[in-house]
PDB file of C-alpha atoms in Angstrom:
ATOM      1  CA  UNK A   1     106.684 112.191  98.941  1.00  0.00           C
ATOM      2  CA  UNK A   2     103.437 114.106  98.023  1.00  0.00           C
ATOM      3  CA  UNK A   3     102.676 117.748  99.561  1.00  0.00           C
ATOM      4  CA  UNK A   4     100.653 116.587 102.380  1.00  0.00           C
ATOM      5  CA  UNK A   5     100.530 118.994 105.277  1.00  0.00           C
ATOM      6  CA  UNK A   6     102.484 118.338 108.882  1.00  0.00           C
ATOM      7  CA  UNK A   7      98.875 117.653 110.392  1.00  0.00           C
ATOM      8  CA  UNK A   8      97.872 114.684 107.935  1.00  0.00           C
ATOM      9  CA  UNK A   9     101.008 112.690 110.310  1.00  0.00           C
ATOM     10  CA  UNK A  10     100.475 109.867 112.285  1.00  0.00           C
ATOM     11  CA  UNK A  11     103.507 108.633 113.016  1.00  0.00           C
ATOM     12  CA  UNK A  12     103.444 105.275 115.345  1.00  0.00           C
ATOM     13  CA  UNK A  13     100.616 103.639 112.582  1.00  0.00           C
ATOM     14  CA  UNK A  14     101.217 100.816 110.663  1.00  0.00           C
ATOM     15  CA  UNK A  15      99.462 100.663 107.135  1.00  0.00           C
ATOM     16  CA  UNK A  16      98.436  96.836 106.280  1.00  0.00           C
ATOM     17  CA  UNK A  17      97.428  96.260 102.758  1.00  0.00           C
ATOM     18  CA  UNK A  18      95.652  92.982 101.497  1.00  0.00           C
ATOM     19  CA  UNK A  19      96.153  91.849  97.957  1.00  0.00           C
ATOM     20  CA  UNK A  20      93.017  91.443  96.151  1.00  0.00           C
ATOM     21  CA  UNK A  21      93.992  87.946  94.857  1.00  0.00           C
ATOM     22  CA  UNK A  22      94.517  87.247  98.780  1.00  0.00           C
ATOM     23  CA  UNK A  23      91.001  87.830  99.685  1.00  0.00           C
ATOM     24  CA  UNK A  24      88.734  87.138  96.464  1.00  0.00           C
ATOM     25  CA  UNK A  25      88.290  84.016  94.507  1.00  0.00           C
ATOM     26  CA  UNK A  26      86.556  83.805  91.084  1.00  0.00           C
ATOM     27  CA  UNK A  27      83.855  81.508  91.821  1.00  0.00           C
ATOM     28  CA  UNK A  28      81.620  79.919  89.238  1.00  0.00           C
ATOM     29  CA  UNK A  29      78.792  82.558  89.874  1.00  0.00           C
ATOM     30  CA  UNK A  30      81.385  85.508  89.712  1.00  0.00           C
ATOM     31  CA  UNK A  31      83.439  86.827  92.178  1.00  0.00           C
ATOM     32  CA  UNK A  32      83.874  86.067  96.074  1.00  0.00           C
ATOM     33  CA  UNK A  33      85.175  87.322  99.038  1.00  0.00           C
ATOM     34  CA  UNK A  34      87.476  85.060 101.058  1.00  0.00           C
ATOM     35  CA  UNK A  35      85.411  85.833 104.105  1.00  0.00           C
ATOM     36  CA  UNK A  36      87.104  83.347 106.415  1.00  0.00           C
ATOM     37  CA  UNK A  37      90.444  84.546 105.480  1.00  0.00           C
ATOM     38  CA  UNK A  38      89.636  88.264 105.877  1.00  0.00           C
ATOM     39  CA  UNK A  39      88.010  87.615 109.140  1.00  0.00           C
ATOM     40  CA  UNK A  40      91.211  85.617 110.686  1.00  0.00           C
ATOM     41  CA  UNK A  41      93.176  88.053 110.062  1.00  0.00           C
ATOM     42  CA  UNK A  42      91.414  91.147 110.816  1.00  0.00           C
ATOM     43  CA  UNK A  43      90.827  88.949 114.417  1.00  0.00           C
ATOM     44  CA  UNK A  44      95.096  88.886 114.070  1.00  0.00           C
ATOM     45  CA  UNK A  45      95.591  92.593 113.673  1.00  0.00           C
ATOM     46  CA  UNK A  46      92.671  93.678 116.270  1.00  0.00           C
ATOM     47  CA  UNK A  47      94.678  91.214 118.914  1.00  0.00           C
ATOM     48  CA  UNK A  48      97.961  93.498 118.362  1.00  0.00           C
ATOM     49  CA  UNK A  49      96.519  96.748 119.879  1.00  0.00           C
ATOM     50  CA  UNK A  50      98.126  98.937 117.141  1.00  0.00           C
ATOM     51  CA  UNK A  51      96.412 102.037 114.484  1.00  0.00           C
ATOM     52  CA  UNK A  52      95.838 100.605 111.214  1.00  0.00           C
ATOM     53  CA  UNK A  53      95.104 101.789 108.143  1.00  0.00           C
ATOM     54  CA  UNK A  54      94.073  99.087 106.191  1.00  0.00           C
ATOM     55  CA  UNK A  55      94.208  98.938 102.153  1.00  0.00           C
ATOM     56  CA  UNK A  56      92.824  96.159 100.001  1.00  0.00           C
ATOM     57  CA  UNK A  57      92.996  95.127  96.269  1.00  0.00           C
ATOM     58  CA  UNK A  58      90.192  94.203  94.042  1.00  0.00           C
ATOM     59  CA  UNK A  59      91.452  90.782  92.619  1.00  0.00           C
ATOM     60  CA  UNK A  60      88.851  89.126  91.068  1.00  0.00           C
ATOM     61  CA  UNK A  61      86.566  92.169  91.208  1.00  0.00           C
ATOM     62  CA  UNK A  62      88.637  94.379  89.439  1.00  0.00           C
ATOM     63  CA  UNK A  63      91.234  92.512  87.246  1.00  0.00           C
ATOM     64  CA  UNK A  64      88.380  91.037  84.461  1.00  0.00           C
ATOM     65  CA  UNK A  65      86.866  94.076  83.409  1.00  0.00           C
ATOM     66  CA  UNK A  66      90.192  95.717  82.906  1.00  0.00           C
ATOM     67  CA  UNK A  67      90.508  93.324  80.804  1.00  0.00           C
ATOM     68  CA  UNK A  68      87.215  93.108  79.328  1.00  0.00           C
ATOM     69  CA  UNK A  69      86.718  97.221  78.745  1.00  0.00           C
ATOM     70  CA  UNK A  70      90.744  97.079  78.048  1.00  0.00           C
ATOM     71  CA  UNK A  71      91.749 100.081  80.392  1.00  0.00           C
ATOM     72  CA  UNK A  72      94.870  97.709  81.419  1.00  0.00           C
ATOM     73  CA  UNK A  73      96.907 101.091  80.961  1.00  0.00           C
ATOM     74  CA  UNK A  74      94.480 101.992  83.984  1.00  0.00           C
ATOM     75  CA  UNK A  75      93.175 104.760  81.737  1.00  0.00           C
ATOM     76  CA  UNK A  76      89.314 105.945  80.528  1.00  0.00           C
ATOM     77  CA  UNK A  77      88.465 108.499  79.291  1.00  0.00           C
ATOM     78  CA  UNK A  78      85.169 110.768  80.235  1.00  0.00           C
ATOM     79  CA  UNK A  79      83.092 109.048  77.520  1.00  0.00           C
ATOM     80  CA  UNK A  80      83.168 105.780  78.916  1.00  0.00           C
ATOM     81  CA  UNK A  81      81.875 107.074  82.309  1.00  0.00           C
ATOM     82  CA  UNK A  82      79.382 104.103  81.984  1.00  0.00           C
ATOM     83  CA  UNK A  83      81.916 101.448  82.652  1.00  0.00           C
ATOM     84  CA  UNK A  84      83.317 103.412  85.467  1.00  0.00           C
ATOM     85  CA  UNK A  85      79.915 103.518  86.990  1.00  0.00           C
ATOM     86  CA  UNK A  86      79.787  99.754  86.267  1.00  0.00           C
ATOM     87  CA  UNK A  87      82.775  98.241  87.600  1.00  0.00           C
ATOM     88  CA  UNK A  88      82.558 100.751  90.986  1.00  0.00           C
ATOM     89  CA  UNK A  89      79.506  99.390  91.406  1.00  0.00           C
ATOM     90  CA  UNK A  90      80.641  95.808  91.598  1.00  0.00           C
ATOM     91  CA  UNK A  91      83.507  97.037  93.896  1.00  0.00           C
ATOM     92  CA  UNK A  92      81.082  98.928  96.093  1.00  0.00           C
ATOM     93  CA  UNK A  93      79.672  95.700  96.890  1.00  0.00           C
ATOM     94  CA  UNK A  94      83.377  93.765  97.377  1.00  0.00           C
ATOM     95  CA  UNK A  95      84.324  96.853  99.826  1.00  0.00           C
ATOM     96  CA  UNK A  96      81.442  96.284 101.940  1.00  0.00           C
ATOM     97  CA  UNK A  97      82.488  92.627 102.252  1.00  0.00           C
ATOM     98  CA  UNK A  98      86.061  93.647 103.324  1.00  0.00           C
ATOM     99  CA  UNK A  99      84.025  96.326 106.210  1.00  0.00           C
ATOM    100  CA  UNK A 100      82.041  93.312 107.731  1.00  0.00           C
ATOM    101  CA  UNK A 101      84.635  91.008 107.720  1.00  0.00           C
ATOM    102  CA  UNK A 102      86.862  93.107 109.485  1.00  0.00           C
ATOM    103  CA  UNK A 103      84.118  94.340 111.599  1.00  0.00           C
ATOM    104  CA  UNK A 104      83.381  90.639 112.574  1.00  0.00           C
ATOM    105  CA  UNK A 105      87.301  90.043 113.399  1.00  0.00           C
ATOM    106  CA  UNK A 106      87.135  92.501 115.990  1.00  0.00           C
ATOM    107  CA  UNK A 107      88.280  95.881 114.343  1.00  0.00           C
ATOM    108  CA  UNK A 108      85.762  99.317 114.256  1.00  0.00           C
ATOM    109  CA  UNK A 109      86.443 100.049 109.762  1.00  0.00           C
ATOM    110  CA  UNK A 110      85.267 102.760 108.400  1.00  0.00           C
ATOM    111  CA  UNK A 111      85.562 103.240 104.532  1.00  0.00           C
ATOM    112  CA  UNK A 112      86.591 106.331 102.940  1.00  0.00           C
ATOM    113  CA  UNK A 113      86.328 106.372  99.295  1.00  0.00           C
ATOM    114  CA  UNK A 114      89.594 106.727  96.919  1.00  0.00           C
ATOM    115  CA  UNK A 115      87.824 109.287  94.838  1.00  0.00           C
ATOM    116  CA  UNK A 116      87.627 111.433  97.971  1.00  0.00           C
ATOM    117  CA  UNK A 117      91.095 111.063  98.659  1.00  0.00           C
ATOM    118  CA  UNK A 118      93.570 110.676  95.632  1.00  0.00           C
ATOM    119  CA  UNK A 119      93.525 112.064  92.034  1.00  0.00           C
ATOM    120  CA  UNK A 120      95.466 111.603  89.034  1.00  0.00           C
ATOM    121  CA  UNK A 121      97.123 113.478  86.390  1.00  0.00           C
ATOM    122  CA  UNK A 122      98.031 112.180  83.114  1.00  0.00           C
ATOM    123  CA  UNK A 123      97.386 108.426  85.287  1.00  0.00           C
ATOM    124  CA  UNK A 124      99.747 109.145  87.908  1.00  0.00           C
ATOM    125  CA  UNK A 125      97.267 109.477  91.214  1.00  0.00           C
ATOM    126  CA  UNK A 126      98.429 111.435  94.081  1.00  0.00           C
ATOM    127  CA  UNK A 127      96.915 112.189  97.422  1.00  0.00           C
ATOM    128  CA  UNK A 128      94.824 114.885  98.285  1.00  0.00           C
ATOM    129  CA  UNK A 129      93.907 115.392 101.758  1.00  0.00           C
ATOM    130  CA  UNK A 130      94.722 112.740 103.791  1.00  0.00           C
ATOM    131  CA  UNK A 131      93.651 114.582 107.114  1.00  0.00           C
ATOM    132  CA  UNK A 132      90.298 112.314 107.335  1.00  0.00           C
ATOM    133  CA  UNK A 133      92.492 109.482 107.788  1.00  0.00           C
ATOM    134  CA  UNK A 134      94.720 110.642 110.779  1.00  0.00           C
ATOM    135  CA  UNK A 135      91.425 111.462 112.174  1.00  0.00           C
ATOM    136  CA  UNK A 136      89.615 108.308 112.545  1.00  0.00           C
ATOM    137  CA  UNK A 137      92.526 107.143 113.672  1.00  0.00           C
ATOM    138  CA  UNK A 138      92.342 109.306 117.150  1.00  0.00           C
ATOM    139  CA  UNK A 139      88.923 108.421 117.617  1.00  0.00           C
ATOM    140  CA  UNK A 140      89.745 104.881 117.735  1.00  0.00           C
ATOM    141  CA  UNK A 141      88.420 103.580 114.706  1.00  0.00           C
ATOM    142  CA  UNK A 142      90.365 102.230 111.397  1.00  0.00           C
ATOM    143  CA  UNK A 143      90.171 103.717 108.236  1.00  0.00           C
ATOM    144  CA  UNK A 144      89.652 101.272 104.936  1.00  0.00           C
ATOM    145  CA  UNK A 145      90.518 102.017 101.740  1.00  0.00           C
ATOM    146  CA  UNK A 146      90.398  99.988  98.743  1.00  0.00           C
ATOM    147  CA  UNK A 147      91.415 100.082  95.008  1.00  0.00           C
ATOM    148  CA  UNK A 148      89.249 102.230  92.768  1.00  0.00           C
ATOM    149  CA  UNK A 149      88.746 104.503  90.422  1.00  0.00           C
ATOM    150  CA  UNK A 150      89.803 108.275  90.904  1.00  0.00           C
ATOM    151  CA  UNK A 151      89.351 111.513  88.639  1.00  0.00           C
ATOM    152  CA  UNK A 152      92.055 112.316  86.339  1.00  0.00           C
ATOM    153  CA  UNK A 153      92.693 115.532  84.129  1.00  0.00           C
ATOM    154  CA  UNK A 154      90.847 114.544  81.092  1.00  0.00           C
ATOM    155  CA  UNK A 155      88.726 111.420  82.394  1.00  0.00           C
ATOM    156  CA  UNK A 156      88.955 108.687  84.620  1.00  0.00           C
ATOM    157  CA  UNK A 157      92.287 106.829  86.220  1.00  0.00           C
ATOM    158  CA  UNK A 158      92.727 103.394  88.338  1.00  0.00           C
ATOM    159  CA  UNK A 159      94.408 104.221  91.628  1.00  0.00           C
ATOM    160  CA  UNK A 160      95.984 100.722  92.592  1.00  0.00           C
ATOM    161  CA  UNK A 161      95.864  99.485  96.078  1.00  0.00           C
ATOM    162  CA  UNK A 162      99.433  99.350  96.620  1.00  0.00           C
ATOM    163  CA  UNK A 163      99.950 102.888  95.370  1.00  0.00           C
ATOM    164  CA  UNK A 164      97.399 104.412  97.652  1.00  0.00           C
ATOM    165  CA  UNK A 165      98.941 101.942 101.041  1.00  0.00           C
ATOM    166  CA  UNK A 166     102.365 103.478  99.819  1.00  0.00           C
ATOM    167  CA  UNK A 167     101.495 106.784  99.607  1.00  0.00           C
ATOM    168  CA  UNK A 168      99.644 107.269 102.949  1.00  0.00           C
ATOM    169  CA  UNK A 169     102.611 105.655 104.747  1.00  0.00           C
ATOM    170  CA  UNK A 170     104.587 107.896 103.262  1.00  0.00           C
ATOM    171  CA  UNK A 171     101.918 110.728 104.161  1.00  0.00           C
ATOM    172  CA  UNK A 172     100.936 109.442 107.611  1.00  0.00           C
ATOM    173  CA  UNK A 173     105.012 108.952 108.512  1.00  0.00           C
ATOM    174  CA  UNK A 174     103.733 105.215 109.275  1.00  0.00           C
ATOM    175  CA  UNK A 175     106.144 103.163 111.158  1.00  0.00           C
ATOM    176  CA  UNK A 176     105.537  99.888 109.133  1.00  0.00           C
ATOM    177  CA  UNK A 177     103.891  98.984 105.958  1.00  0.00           C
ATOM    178  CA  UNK A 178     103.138  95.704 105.226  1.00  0.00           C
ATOM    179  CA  UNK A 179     101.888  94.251 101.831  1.00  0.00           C
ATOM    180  CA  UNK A 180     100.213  91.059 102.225  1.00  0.00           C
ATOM    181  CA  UNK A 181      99.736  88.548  99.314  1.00  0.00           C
ATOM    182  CA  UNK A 182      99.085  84.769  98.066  1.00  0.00           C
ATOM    183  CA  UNK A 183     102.479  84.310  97.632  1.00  0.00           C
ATOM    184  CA  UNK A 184     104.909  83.488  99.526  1.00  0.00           C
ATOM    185  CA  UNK A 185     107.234  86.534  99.636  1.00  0.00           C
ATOM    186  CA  UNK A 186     108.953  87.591  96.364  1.00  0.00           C
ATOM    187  CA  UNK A 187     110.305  84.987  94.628  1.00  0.00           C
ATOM    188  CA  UNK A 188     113.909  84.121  93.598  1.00  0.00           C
ATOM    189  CA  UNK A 189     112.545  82.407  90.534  1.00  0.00           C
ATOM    190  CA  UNK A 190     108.994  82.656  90.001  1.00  0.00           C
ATOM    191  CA  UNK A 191     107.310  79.539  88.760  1.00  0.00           C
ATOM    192  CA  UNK A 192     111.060  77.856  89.103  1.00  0.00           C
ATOM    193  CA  UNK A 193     111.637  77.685  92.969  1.00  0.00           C
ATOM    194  CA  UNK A 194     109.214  78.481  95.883  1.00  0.00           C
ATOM    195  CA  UNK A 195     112.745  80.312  97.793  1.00  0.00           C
ATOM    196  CA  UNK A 196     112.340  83.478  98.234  1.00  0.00           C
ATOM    197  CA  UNK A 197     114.343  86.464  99.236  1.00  0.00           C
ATOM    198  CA  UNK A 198     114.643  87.489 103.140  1.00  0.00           C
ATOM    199  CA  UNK A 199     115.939  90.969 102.395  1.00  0.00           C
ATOM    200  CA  UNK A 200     115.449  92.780  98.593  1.00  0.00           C
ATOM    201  CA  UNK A 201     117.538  96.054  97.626  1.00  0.00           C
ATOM    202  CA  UNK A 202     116.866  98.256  94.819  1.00  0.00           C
ATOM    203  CA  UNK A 203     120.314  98.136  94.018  1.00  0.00           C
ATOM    204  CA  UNK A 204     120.009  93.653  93.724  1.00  0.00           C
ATOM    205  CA  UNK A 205     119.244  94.741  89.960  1.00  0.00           C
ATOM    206  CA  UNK A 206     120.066  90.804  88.979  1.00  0.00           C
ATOM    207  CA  UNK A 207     117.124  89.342  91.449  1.00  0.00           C
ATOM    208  CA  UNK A 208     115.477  92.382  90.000  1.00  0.00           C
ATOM    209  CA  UNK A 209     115.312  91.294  86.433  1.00  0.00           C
ATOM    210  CA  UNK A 210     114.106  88.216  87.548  1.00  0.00           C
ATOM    211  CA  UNK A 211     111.277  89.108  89.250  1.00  0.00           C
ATOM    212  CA  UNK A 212     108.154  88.441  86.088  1.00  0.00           C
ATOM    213  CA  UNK A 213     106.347  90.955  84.270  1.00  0.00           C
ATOM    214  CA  UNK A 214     102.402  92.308  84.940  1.00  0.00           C
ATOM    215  CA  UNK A 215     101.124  90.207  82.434  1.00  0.00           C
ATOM    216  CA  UNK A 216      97.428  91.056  82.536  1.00  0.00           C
ATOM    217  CA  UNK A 217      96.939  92.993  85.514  1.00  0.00           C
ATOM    218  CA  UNK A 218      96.044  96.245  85.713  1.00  0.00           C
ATOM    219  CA  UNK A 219      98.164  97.017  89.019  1.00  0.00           C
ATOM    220  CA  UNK A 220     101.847  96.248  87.593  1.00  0.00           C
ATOM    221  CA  UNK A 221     101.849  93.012  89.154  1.00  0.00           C
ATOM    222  CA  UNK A 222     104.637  91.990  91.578  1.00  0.00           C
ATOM    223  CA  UNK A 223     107.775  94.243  90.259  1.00  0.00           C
ATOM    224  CA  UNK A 224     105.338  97.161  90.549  1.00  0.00           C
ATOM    225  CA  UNK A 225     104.768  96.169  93.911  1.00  0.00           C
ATOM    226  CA  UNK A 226     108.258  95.880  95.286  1.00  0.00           C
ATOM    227  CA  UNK A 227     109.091  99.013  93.194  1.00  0.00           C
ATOM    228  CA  UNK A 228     106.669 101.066  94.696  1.00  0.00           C
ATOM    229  CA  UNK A 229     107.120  99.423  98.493  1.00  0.00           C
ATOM    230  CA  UNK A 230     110.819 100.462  97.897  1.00  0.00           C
ATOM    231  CA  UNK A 231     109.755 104.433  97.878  1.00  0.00           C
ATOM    232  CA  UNK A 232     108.589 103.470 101.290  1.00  0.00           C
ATOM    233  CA  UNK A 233     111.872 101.859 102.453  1.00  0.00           C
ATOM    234  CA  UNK A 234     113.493 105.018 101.584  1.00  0.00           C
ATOM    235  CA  UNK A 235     111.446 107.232 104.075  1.00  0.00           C
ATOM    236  CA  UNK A 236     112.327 104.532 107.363  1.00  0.00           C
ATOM    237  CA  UNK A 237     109.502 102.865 106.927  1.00  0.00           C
ATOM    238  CA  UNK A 238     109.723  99.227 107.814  1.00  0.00           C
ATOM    239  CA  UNK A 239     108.476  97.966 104.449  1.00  0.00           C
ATOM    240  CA  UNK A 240     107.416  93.791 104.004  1.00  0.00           C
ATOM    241  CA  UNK A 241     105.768  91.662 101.299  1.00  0.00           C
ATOM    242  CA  UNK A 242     104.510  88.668 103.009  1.00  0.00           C
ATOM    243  CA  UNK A 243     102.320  85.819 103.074  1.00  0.00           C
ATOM    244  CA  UNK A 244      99.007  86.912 104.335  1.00  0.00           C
ATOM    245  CA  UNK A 245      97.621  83.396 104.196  1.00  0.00           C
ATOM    246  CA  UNK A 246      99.988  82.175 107.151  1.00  0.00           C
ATOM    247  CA  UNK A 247      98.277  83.070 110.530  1.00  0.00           C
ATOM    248  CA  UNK A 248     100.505  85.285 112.968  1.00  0.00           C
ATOM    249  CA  UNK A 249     102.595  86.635 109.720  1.00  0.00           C
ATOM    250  CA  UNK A 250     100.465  90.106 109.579  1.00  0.00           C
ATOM    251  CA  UNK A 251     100.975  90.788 113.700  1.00  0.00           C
ATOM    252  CA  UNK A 252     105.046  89.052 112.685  1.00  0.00           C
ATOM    253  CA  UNK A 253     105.415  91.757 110.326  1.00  0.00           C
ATOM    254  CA  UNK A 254     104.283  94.500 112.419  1.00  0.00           C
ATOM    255  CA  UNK A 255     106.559  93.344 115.176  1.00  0.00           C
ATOM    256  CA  UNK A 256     109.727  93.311 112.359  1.00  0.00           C
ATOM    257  CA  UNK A 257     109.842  89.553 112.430  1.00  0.00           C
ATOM    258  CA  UNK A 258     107.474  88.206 109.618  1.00  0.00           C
ATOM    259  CA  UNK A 259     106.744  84.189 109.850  1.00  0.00           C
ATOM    260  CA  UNK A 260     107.669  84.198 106.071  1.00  0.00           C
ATOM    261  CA  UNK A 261     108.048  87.028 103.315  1.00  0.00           C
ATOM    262  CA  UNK A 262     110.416  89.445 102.286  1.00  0.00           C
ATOM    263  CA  UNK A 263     111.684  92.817 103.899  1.00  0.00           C
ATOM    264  CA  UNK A 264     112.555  95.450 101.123  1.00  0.00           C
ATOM    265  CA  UNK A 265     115.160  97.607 102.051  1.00  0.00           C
ATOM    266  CA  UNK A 266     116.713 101.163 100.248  1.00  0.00           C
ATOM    267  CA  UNK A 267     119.856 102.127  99.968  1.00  0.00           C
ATOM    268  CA  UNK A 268     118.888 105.421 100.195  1.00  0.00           C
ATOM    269  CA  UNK A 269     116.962 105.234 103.209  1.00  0.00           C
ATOM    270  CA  UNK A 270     116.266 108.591 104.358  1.00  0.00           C
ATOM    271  CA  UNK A 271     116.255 110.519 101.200  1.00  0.00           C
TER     272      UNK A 271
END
């Protein structure tokens, strides 16, 4: 866990993250926002009563020009400040999307920028001051937070959505952090079998090695997921990856009893 201070705590909070590829579509003019999804289940989470923090990928915002500028190592450096101003201007306009929509499903978001909150060294981002968060979330309203860029030492650094939901659950002492996705939960055999594991360890190092690679995605894809959703298991923190396209899963989850996905537990809870 990062050096936050005691008063950046908000123990009690749950921290909800949607996958990008959960709430945006490539479409044939360019990207969309899922805005019937989003809405449903921002209605969901404002029926359960609870502080959020919610977190949200950039999916089809995000993912092609990584691929297109080739920063898949999540890297730039300060010369190619151009494409940073690009591509955060596309997600500028996906992040005030995710605001309405959740807005329209009955929560009160307010968006705090990642570059505000996080920086990196050498690519690894880190939190800096997480205190705005813990206080939006006394007055009532719920921070958002989505994938972005973030300054690094010599340049320029992608902080993924999952590491910055991980990372203020960790921070905020959250009581549950879910990860919502397209798929079903993680897979016993991707693109074999559509089972999927109730409970992972980090010590099931067979299911482990069978869980696929990034491929092309920026973010680490699904093992970087679980891997960094298991440094939240170790704190306490009731830790899911579930299917954010079934309605009720979301407020399931938060209640310890997702409709379908897959608890990840630590065997070194605590430490």
């Amino acid at each position: 866990m990062s050096g936050i201070p005691h008063s950046a705590s908000a123990p009690g909070c749950a921290v909800v993250k949607l996958g990008g590829s959960l709430i945006t579509s490539e479409g044939p003019g360019g990207p969309d926002v899922n805005r019937a999804l989003l809405t449903a289940r921002a209605r969901e989470l404002a029926a359960s009563g609870r502080p959020l923090v919610m977190v949200h990928g950039t999916g089809a915002y995000g993912k092609p020009p990584a691929r297109r500028y080739g920063y898949l190592d999540g890297r730039l450096p300060s010369g190619r400040a151009g494409v940073v101003a690009e591509v955060a201007r596309d997600l500028a306009r996906l992040e005030l999307e995710v605001v309405d929509c959740l807005e329209a499903g009955g929560l009160k978001p307010l968006r705090l920028p990642a570059i505000q909150l996080f920086r990196a060294n050498a690519g690894c981002a880190s939190p800096l001051d997480l205190r705005p968060v813990t206080e939006l979330l006394a007055r009532g309203v719920t921070p958002v937070i989505g994938g972005n860029f973030v300054l690094d030492c010599d340049g320029f650094a992608v902080c993924s959505s999952d590491i910055i939901a991980v990372e203020l659950a960790l921070a905020l002492g959250a009581a549950c952090l879910v990860l919502a996705t397209r798929a079903h939960g993680v897979y016993r055999e991707h693109g074999r079998s559509e089972a999927i594991h109730g409970q992972l360890s980090e010590s099931d190092g067979d299911a482990l090695r069978k869980i696929g690679g990034a491929g092309q995605d920026v973010s680490g894809g699904m093992l970087a997921k679980i891997s960094h959703g298991f440094r939240a298991a170790r704190h306490g923190i009731a830790t899911y990856v579930v299917d954010g396209r079934v309605a009720g899963n979301l407020n399931g989850a938060l209640g310890g009893s997702p409709l379908q996905g897959t608890r990840l537990l630590s065997d070194r809870a605590g430490g």
